[in-house]
Coordinates of C-alpha atoms in Angstrom, one line a residue:
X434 CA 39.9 0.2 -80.5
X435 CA 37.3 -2.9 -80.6
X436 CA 38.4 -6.3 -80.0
X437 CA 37.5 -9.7 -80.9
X438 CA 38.3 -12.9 -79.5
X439 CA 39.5 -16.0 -81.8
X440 CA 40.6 -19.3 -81.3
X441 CA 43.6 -21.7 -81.5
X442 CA 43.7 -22.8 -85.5
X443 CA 43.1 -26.4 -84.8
X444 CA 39.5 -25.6 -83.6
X445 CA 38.9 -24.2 -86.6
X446 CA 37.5 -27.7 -88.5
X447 CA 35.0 -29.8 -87.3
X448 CA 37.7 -32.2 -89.2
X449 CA 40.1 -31.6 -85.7
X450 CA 37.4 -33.5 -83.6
X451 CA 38.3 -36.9 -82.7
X452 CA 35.8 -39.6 -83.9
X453 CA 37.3 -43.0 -82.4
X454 CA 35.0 -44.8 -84.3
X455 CA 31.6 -43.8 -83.3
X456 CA 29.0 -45.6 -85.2
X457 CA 25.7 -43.4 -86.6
X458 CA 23.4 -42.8 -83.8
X459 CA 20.5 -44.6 -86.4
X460 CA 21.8 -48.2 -85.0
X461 CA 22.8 -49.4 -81.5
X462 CA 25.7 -49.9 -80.3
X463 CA 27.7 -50.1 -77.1
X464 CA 30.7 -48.2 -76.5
X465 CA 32.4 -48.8 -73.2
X466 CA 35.8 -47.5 -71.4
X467 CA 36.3 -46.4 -67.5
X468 CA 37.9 -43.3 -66.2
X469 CA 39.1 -43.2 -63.5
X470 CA 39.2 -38.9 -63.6
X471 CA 38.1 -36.8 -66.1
X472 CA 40.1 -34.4 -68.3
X473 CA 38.8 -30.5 -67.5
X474 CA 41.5 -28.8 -68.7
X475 CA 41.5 -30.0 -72.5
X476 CA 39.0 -27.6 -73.9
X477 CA 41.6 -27.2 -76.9
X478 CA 40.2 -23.7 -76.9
X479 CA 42.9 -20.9 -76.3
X480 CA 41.0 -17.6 -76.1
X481 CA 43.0 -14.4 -77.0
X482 CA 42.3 -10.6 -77.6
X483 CA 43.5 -9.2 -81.0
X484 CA 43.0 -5.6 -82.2
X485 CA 40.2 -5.2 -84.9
X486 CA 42.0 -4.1 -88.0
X487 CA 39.2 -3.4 -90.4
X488 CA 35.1 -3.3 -91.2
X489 CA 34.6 -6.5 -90.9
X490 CA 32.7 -8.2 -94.0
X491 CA 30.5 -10.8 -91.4
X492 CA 30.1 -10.2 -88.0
X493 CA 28.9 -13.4 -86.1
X494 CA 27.0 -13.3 -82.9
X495 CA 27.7 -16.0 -80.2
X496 CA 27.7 -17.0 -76.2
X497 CA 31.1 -16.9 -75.2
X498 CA 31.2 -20.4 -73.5
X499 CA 34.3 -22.4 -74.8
X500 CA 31.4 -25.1 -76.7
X501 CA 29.7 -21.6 -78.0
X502 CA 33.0 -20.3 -79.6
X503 CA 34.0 -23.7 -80.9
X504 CA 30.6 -23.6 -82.7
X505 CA 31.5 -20.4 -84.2
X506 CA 35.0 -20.7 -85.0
X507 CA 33.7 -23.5 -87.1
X508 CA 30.9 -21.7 -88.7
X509 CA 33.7 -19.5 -89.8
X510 CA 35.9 -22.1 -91.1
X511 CA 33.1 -23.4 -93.2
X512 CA 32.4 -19.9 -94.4
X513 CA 36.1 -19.6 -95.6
X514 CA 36.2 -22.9 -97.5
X515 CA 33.0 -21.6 -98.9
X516 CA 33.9 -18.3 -99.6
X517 CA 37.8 -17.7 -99.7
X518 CA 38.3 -13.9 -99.9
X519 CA 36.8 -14.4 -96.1
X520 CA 40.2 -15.3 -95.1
X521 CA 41.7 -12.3 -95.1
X522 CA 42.6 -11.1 -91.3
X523 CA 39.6 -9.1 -90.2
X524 CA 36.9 -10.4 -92.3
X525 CA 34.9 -12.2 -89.7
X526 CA 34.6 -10.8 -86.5
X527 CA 33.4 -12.8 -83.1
X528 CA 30.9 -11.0 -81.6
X529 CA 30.4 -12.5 -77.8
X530 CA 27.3 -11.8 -76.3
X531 CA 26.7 -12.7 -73.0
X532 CA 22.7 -14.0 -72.4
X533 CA 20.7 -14.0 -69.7
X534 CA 21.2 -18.2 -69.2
X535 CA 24.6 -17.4 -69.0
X536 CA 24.3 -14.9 -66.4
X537 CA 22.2 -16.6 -63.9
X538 CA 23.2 -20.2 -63.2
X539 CA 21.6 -20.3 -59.6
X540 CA 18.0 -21.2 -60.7
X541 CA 16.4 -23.8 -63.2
X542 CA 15.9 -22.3 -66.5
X543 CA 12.3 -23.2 -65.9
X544 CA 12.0 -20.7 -63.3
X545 CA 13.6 -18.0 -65.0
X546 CA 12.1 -17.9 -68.9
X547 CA 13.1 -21.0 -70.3
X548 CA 15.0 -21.7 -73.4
X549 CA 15.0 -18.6 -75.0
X550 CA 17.0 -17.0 -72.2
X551 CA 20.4 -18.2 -74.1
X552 CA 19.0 -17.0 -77.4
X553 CA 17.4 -13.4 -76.3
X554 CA 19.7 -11.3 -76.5
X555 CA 21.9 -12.5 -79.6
X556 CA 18.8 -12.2 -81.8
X557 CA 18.2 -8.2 -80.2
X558 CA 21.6 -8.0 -81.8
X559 CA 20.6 -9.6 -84.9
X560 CA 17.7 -7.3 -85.0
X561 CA 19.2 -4.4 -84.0
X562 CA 22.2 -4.7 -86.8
X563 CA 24.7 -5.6 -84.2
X564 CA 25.5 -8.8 -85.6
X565 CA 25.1 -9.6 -88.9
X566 CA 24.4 -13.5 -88.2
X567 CA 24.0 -15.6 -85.4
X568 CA 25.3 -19.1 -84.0
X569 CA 22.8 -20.8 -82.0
X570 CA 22.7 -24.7 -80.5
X571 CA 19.5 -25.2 -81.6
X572 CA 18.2 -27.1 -78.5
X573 CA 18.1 -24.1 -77.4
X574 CA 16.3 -22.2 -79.9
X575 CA 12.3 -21.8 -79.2
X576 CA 10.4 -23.3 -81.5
X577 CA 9.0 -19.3 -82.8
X578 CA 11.3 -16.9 -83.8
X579 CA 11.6 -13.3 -82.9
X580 CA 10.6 -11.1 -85.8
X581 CA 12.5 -9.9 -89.1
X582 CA 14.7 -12.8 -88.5
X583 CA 15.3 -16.4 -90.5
X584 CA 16.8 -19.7 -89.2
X585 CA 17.3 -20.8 -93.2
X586 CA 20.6 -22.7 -92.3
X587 CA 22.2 -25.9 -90.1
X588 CA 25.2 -27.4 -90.3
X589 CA 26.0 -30.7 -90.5
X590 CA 25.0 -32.6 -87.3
X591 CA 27.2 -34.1 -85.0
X592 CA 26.3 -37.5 -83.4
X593 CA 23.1 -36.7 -81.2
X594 CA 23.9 -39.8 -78.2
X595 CA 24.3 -38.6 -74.6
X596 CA 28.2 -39.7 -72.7
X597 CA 27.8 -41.4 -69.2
X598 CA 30.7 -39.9 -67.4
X599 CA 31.7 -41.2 -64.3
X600 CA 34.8 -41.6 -62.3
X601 CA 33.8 -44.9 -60.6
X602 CA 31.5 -46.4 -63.1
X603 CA 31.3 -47.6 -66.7
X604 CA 27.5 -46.7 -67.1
X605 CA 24.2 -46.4 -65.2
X606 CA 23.8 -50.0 -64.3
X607 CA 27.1 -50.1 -62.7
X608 CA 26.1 -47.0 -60.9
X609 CA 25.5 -48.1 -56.9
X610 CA 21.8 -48.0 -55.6
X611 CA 21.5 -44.5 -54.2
X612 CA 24.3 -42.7 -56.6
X613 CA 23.1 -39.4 -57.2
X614 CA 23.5 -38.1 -61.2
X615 CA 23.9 -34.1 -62.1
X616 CA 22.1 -32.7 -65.2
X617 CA 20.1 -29.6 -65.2
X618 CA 17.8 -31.4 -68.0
X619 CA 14.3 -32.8 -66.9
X620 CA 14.4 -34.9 -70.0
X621 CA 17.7 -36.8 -68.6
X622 CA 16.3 -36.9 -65.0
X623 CA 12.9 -38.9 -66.4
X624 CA 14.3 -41.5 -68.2
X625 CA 17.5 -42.1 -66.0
X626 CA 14.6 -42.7 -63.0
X627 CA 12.8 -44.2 -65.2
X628 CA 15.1 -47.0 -66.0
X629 CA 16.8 -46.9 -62.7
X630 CA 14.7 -45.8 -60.0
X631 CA 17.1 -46.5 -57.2
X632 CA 19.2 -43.6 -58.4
X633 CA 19.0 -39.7 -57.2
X634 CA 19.5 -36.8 -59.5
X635 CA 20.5 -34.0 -58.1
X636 CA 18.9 -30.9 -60.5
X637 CA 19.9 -27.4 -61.3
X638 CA 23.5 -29.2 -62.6
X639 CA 24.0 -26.3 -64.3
X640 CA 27.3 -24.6 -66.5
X641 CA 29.3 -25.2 -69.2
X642 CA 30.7 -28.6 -69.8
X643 CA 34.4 -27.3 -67.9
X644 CA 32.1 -26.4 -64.8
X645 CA 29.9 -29.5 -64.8
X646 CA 32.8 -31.6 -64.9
X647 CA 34.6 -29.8 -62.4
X648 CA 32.0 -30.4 -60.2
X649 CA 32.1 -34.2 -60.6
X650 CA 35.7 -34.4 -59.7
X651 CA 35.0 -32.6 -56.8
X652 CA 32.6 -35.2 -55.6
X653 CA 29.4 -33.5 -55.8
X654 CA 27.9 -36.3 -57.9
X655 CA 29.2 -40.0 -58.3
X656 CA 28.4 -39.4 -62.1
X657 CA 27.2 -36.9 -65.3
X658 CA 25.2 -37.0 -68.6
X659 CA 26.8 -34.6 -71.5
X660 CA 25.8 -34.5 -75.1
X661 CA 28.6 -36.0 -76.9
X662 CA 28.0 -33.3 -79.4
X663 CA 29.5 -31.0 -77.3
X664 CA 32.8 -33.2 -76.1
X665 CA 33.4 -33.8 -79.5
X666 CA 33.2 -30.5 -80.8
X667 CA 35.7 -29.5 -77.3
X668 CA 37.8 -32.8 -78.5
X669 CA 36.9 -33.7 -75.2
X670 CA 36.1 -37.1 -75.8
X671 CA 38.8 -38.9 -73.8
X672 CA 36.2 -38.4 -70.7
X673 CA 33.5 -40.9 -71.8
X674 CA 32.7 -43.4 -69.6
X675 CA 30.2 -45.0 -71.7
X676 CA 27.8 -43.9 -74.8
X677 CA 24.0 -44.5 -73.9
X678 CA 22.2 -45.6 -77.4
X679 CA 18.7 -44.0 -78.8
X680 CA 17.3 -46.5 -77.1
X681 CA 17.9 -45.9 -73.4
X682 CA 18.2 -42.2 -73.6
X683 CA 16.5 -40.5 -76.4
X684 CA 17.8 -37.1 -77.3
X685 CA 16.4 -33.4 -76.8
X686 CA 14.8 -32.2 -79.8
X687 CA 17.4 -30.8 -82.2
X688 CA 21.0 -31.8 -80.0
X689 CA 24.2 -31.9 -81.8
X690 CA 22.7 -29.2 -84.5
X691 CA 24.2 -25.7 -84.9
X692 CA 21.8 -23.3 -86.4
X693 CA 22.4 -20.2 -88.3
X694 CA 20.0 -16.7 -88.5
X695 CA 20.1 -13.3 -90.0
X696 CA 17.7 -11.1 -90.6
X697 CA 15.0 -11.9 -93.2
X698 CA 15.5 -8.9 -95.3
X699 CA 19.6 -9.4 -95.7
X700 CA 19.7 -11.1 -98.5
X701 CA 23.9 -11.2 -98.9
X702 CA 24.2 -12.7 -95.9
X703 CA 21.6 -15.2 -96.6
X704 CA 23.5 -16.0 -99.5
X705 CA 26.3 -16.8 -97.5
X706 CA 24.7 -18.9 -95.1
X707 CA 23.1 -20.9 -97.8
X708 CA 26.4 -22.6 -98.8
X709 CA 27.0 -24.0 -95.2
X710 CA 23.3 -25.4 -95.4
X711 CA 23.0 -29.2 -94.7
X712 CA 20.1 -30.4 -96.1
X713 CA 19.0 -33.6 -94.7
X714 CA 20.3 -32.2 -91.0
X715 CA 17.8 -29.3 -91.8
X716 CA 14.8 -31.9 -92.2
X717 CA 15.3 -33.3 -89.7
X718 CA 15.4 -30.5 -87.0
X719 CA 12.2 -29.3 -88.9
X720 CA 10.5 -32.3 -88.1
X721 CA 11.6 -32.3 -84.6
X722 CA 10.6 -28.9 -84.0
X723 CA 7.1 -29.4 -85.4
X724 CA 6.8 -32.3 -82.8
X725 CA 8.0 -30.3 -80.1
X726 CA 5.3 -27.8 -81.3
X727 CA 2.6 -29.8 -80.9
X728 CA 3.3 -30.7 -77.8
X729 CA 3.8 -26.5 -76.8
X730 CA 6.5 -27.7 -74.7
X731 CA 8.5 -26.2 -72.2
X732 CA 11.0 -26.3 -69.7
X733 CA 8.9 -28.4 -67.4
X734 CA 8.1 -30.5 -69.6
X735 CA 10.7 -33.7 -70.4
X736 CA 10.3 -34.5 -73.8
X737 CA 12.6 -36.3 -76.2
X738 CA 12.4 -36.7 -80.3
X739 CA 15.0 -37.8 -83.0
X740 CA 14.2 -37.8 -87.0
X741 CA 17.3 -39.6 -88.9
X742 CA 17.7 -40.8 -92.2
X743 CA 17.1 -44.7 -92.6
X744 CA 19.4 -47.4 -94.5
X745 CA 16.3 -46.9 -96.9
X746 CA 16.4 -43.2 -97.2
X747 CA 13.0 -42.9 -95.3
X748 CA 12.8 -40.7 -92.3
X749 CA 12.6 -42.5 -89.0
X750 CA 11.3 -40.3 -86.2
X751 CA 11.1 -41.4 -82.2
X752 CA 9.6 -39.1 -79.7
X753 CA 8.3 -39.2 -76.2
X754 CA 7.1 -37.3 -73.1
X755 CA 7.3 -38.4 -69.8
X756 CA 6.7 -37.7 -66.0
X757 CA 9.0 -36.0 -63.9
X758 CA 9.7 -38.5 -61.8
X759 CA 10.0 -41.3 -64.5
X760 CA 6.8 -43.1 -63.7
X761 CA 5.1 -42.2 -66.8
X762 CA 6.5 -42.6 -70.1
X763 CA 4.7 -42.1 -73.1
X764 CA 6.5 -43.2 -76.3
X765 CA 5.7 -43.1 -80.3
X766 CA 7.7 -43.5 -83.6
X767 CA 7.1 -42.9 -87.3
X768 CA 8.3 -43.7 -90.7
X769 CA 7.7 -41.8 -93.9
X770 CA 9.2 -40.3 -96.9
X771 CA 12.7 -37.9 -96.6
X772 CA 10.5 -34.8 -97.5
X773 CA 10.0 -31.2 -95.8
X774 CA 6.0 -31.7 -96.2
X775 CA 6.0 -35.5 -95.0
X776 CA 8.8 -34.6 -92.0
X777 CA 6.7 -31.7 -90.4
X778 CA 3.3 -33.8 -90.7
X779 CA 5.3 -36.8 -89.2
X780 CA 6.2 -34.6 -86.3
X781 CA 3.0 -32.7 -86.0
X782 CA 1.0 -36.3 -86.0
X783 CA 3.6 -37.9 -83.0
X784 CA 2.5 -34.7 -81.2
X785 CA -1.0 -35.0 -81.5
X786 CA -1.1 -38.9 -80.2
X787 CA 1.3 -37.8 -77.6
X788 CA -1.1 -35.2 -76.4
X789 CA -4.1 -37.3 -77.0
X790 CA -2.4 -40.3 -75.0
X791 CA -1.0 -38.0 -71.8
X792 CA -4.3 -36.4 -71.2
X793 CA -4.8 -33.0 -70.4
X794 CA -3.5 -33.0 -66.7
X795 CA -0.1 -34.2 -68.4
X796 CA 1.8 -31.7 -69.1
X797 CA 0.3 -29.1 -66.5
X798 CA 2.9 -26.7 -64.4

């Protein structure tokens, strides 16, 4: 008898996630409260096993990390509300599928394959008619996807700012010289030294947001960036030390966006995917991917875009690369109209000044 894994009922609504006030990510602002330890425990994800009671009508293919299921379970709610003969008991199955990033936390995704190394194997079950769609974060989807398969769909994104979290410090400028910061993400590291050179960063923080913060209680780092995407989605929130603004940390191409696939020649569940679409979140992760490329980035590479919606309805897109180390950062913007055709040129043109402005030495392994 198969099973399937589902989750507590009040994950099931991005509505359930807690939004104390957060202002849009499009304007600064400074959000501020101390902890003095952080919360691991309040996932509000309950995982249990229930016996498979029919075909299912949708069968949805995911990591099984607690942030990965909470993705899911709300791509399902949204399918419901869209659709609600899908609420009947069996008619959307969890598929967990457990991916190579997952598997080996020991290295720097660089050194292993990259990005696609949490997408890989969900999309051979896509392929393969294992799944019938597939939940992705799309930070980490690669900018070319695998054959016979679509990306037509995102959901409505969730703020895109990165959470300071610390036990003895409100943010990064409270943060004593020589404090040493976890994040497995080059792009973090950069502009963190970058703007505060007297700090370490200790790389390879790797693991789900329950492991990472684990780890800081422990001691092993005086402090942690998340995406508070994620926290919010985990109702996790409560941990926050701080918010940094666009402005001091800009964020990875495509954070806080789910992405949905199937397979280019199943048209029903295309059609069902199509009424979860958000159309301006869309845009702009399709100008942000054609930034990113441009620039034919990788893992090695820190690089950083944003395209939002304006108070003017224009699209404003940031985007930078940047060294390692933080000693080199290399920054441009844009402003045009809220189209698919102005949005890709937008991020196709930041690219090409990007690269023409690092040099061809820049963004060598």
């Amino acid at each position: 008898m198969e099973k399937f894994v589902t989750l507590n009922a009040s994950n099931l609504s991005s509505g359930s996630l807690l939004p104390i006030g957060f202002s849009s990510p499009c304007r600064k602002s400074a959000v501020s409260v101390q902890r003095r330890r952080v919360h691991v425990t309040r996932a509000s994800i309950a995982v249990e096993q229930q016996a498979q009671t029919k075909v299912a009508v949708i069968r949805v293919g995911t990591r099984g990390s607690p942030l990965a299921l909470a993705q899911a379970y709300e791509t399902r709610a949204k399918l419901i509300a869209s659709y609600p003969d899908l609420a009947e008991e069996g008619a959307i199955e969890i598929v967990i599928i457990k991916t190579t990033g997952d598997k080996i936390l020991s290295q720097p995704l660089a050194d292993i394959g990259g990005k696609g190394l949490f997408t890989k194997e969900i999309d051979e079950a896509l392929i393969n008619g294992d799944i019938d769609i597939a939940v992705h974060s799309m930070k980490d989807v690669p900018t070319y996807l695998p054959e016979k398969t679509i990306l037509p769909c995102n959901l409505p994104r969730e703020d895109v700012r990165d959470a300071f979290i610390s036990l003895t410090a409100g943010s990064l400028a409270e943060l004593p010289s020589g404090s040493t910061i976890g994040t497995a993400s080059l792009r973090r590291k950069s502009q963190i030294l970058h703007r505060y050179p007297s700090l370490n960063v200790l790389e390879n923080f790797r693991g789900n947001v329950q492991t990472r913060l684990k780890k800081l209680n422990e001691g092993v780092v005086q402090a942690t960036l998340l995406a508070l995407a994620g926290l919010k989605r985990l109702n996790m929130t409560e941990n926050v030390s701080s918010i940094l603004s666009i402005e001091d940390m800009l964020p990875a191409v495509a954070q806080g966006a789910i992405g949905i696939a199937c397979r280019n020649d199943d048209e029903t569940m295309a059609n069902y995917i199509a009424a979860l679409n958000h159309e301006e979140t869309r845009l702009a992760i399709v100008c942000e991917r054609a930034f990113l490329t441009t620039l034919d980035g990788s893992c090695r590479t820190p690089i950083a875009g944003y395209a939002c919606r304006g108070e003017d309805g224009d699209c404003i897109f940031k985007g930078l690369v940047a060294s390692p180390d933080g000693t080199q950062v290399i920054e441009t913007s844009r402003k045009g109209p809220y189209t698919s055709e102005d949005m890709i040129r937008m991020g196709e043109d930041a690219g090409q000044e990007l690269l023409s402005k690092a040099g061809p030495g820049f963004f060598g392994n």
